[in-house]
Coordinates of C-alpha atoms in Angstrom, one line a residue:
M262 CA 21.9 5.2 -4.8
K263 CA 22.6 4.0 -8.3
L264 CA 26.2 3.0 -8.1
L265 CA 26.5 2.3 -11.8
A266 CA 26.3 6.1 -12.4
F267 CA 29.4 6.7 -10.3
P268 CA 32.9 7.2 -11.8
Q269 CA 34.7 3.9 -11.3
L270 CA 38.0 3.7 -9.5
S271 CA 39.9 0.5 -9.0
L272 CA 42.3 -0.6 -6.2
P273 CA 44.8 -3.2 -7.1
P274 CA 44.5 -6.6 -5.5
P275 CA 46.3 -6.5 -2.1
K276 CA 49.5 -8.4 -1.5
S277 CA 49.6 -10.9 1.5
A278 CA 50.0 -7.9 3.7
F279 CA 49.7 -4.1 3.3
N280 CA 51.5 -1.3 5.1
P281 CA 49.2 1.6 6.1
T282 CA 50.5 4.2 8.6
P283 CA 51.9 2.1 11.4
I284 CA 50.0 2.1 14.7
S285 CA 52.0 1.2 17.7
P286 CA 50.9 -1.7 19.8
A287 CA 50.0 0.7 22.6
R288 CA 47.5 2.3 20.4
R289 CA 45.5 -0.9 20.0
R290 CA 44.5 -1.0 23.6
S291 CA 41.0 -0.1 24.5
Y292 CA 39.9 2.2 27.3
P293 CA 37.0 2.5 29.8
L294 CA 34.0 4.2 28.4
K295 CA 33.2 7.6 30.0
N296 CA 29.6 8.6 30.8
P297 CA 28.0 7.1 27.8
S298 CA 24.5 8.3 26.8
V299 CA 22.5 5.1 26.5
Y300 CA 20.0 5.0 23.6
P301 CA 17.9 2.3 22.1
S302 CA 19.8 0.2 19.6
S303 CA 20.3 -3.2 18.1
Y304 CA 23.0 -4.9 16.1
S305 CA 20.7 -5.1 13.1
R306 CA 19.9 -1.3 13.1
Q307 CA 23.5 -0.4 13.7
M308 CA 24.9 -2.6 10.9
A309 CA 22.2 -1.4 8.5
A310 CA 23.2 2.2 9.1
T311 CA 26.9 1.2 8.7
A312 CA 26.2 -0.6 5.4
T313 CA 24.2 2.2 3.8
G314 CA 25.7 5.3 5.5
E315 CA 23.0 7.3 7.2
S316 CA 24.2 10.7 6.2
A317 CA 23.8 13.3 3.5
A318 CA 26.1 12.8 0.6
S319 CA 28.4 15.5 -0.8
S320 CA 27.1 17.8 -3.4
S321 CA 29.3 16.1 -6.0
S322 CA 28.8 12.5 -7.1
P323 CA 30.6 10.1 -4.8
A324 CA 33.4 7.9 -6.2
A325 CA 32.5 4.2 -6.4
I326 CA 35.6 2.3 -5.3
R327 CA 35.6 -1.2 -6.6
L328 CA 37.2 -3.8 -4.3
E329 CA 38.3 -7.3 -5.1
P330 CA 37.1 -9.8 -2.3
I331 CA 39.9 -11.7 -0.6
E332 CA 39.3 -15.2 0.6
A333 CA 39.4 -15.2 4.4
T334 CA 42.2 -17.4 5.7
P335 CA 44.2 -17.3 8.9
E336 CA 47.1 -15.7 6.9
S337 CA 45.1 -13.2 4.8
F338 CA 43.0 -11.9 7.7
R339 CA 45.9 -11.7 10.3
E340 CA 46.0 -7.8 10.3
F341 CA 42.4 -7.7 11.4
G342 CA 41.8 -10.6 13.7
Q343 CA 41.5 -14.4 13.2
V344 CA 39.8 -16.9 11.0
I345 CA 38.7 -19.8 13.2
E346 CA 38.3 -23.1 11.4
A347 CA 37.3 -26.6 12.6
L348 CA 39.8 -28.5 14.8
P349 CA 39.8 -32.2 15.8
D350 CA 37.8 -33.0 18.9
G351 CA 40.0 -33.3 21.9
D352 CA 42.5 -30.7 20.9
E353 CA 43.7 -28.5 23.7
F354 CA 43.4 -24.7 23.7
G355 CA 46.0 -23.1 21.5
P356 CA 46.8 -20.3 19.0
R357 CA 44.3 -21.5 16.5
D358 CA 41.4 -20.9 19.0
A359 CA 39.8 -17.5 19.2
Q360 CA 41.8 -15.2 21.4
L361 CA 39.0 -13.3 23.1
D362 CA 38.8 -10.2 25.2
I363 CA 35.3 -10.0 26.7
S364 CA 36.4 -8.9 30.1
R365 CA 34.9 -5.4 30.1
G366 CA 31.2 -6.4 30.5
I367 CA 28.7 -9.2 30.3
P368 CA 29.3 -11.4 27.2
R369 CA 26.4 -11.8 24.8
F370 CA 26.3 -14.8 22.5
Y371 CA 23.3 -14.9 20.2
I372 CA 21.9 -15.7 16.8
M373 CA 20.8 -12.7 14.6
N374 CA 18.6 -12.8 11.5
L375 CA 19.7 -10.3 8.8
E376 CA 17.8 -9.4 5.6
D377 CA 18.7 -7.6 2.4
R378 CA 22.4 -6.8 3.0
P379 CA 23.7 -5.9 -0.5
I380 CA 27.4 -6.1 -1.3
K381 CA 28.2 -2.4 -1.0
F382 CA 28.9 0.0 1.9
S383 CA 29.8 3.6 2.6
A384 CA 30.4 3.5 6.4
I385 CA 32.4 1.4 8.8
A386 CA 32.4 0.9 12.5
H387 CA 34.6 -0.3 15.4
H388 CA 34.2 -1.5 19.0
A389 CA 37.0 -0.3 21.3
S390 CA 36.3 -2.5 24.3
V391 CA 35.7 -6.0 23.0
T392 CA 36.7 -8.6 20.4
Q393 CA 33.8 -9.7 18.2
C394 CA 33.1 -13.1 16.6
L395 CA 30.8 -13.5 13.6
G396 CA 29.9 -16.6 11.6
S397 CA 27.0 -17.7 9.4
I398 CA 24.7 -20.5 10.4
G399 CA 25.3 -23.3 7.9
G400 CA 28.6 -22.1 6.5
H401 CA 27.0 -20.0 3.7
V402 CA 29.1 -17.4 1.8
W403 CA 29.2 -13.9 3.2
Y404 CA 31.4 -10.8 3.1
L405 CA 32.9 -8.3 5.5
G406 CA 34.5 -5.0 4.8
V407 CA 37.4 -4.2 7.2
A408 CA 40.2 -1.8 8.0
R409 CA 43.0 -2.2 10.6
P410 CA 42.4 -1.1 14.2
S411 CA 43.5 2.5 14.8
L412 CA 42.8 3.1 18.5
V413 CA 45.0 5.8 20.1
D414 CA 46.5 5.2 23.6
P415 CA 44.7 7.5 26.1
G416 CA 48.0 8.9 27.3
E417 CA 49.4 9.7 23.9
T418 CA 49.1 13.2 22.6
G419 CA 49.9 14.9 19.3
V420 CA 48.7 12.0 17.1
E421 CA 48.0 13.3 13.6
N422 CA 44.4 13.3 12.5
A423 CA 43.2 11.8 15.8
A424 CA 39.5 12.0 16.5
K425 CA 37.4 11.7 19.6
S426 CA 34.7 9.1 19.8
R427 CA 31.4 10.0 21.6
W428 CA 32.3 7.1 23.9
G429 CA 35.5 8.7 25.3
H430 CA 38.3 7.0 23.4
S431 CA 40.4 8.4 20.6
Y432 CA 41.2 6.9 17.2
V433 CA 42.6 7.7 13.8
P434 CA 39.9 7.6 11.1
P435 CA 40.4 4.8 8.6
A436 CA 41.8 5.7 5.2
V437 CA 40.0 4.9 2.0
D438 CA 42.9 3.0 0.6
G439 CA 43.1 0.9 3.8
V440 CA 39.7 -0.8 3.3
R441 CA 39.5 -4.4 2.2
V442 CA 36.6 -6.9 1.6
F443 CA 36.9 -10.5 2.7
K444 CA 34.8 -13.4 1.5
V445 CA 34.0 -16.1 4.2
S446 CA 32.8 -19.5 3.1
G447 CA 32.4 -22.8 4.8
P448 CA 32.4 -23.8 8.4
K449 CA 34.5 -21.0 9.9
F450 CA 34.0 -17.7 11.7
L451 CA 35.9 -14.4 12.0
K452 CA 37.2 -13.0 15.3
L453 CA 37.7 -9.3 15.0
D454 CA 40.4 -7.7 17.1
R455 CA 39.4 -4.8 19.4
G456 CA 39.1 -1.7 17.3
T457 CA 39.0 -3.4 13.9
W458 CA 36.8 -1.4 11.6
H459 CA 34.1 -3.5 9.9
A460 CA 31.1 -3.2 7.6
G461 CA 28.7 -6.1 7.3
P462 CA 27.9 -8.9 7.2
M463 CA 26.9 -8.6 3.6
F464 CA 25.6 -11.4 1.4
L465 CA 23.7 -12.3 -1.8
E466 CA 20.9 -14.3 -0.3
K467 CA 17.6 -12.7 0.8
T468 CA 18.2 -13.5 4.4
M469 CA 20.8 -15.2 6.5
D470 CA 21.3 -16.1 10.2
F471 CA 24.6 -15.3 12.0
Y472 CA 25.9 -16.1 15.4
N473 CA 27.5 -13.2 17.2
L474 CA 29.7 -12.9 20.3
E475 CA 30.2 -9.5 21.8
L476 CA 29.1 -7.7 25.0
S477 CA 25.5 -7.2 26.2
N478 CA 25.7 -3.4 25.5
T479 CA 28.3 -3.2 22.7
N480 CA 25.9 -1.6 20.2
V481 CA 24.6 0.8 22.8
V482 CA 27.7 2.2 24.3
D483 CA 30.6 1.1 22.1
H484 CA 29.8 1.7 18.4
T485 CA 32.0 4.3 16.7
T486 CA 31.2 4.9 13.0
H487 CA 33.2 6.5 10.2
D488 CA 31.1 7.7 7.2
F489 CA 33.1 7.5 4.0
L490 CA 30.3 9.1 2.0
K491 CA 30.2 12.1 4.2
K492 CA 33.9 12.4 5.1
N493 CA 35.5 11.1 1.9
N494 CA 32.8 11.3 -0.7
A495 CA 33.3 7.6 -1.5
V496 CA 31.4 4.3 -1.5
F497 CA 32.7 0.8 -1.8
V498 CA 31.3 -1.8 -4.2
F499 CA 32.4 -5.3 -5.1
D500 CA 31.4 -8.3 -7.2
E501 CA 31.2 -12.0 -6.5

């Protein structure tokens, strides 16, 4: 895909907080997975598909939406999760620690090697049953596309535009104008709330190593994707 050929649209730099369609706290809960069909998968394969959008494009040329990266801080990332920074040794557990929900399965903490992750994406994914932590080994610069969680409470009906995941839960698809890109640099990591839409990690280097905390089967039975190229005829690009 030659993005330079696409008509360019620009989104204004976000304020400290934005106001998409409100999602009630009840909608942010996750739900038990129902009879998932297990298939071979890996984080690397899933994220590569998310970054490039494995689907046929619309017959018309997609719009290349240019985003301005936002420096990830505890304040700027609050709508999507947490930015966890270094604390003095001996500090007790508190609100600056990662507030995890890994109770719905076997936690998996591992290091993954990623290659060739250009700073563009056309699809985005969420996990309904677990928080996720991502950080680069060595504190190198990387980027993550995100949109706010939009899970729908299983007992709630009549939610406008609600869709059903193959894994049993319902959600409202993310809006094009609700997507942001964050820049992460230095010794910190991101904790994504359950249901936070995300695309990446992306980076300028040829290869990078990341540590990842999720569940042992997250990318097998809890990986819901929204394809902006197919559904909205849009791709997202950004510059350093």
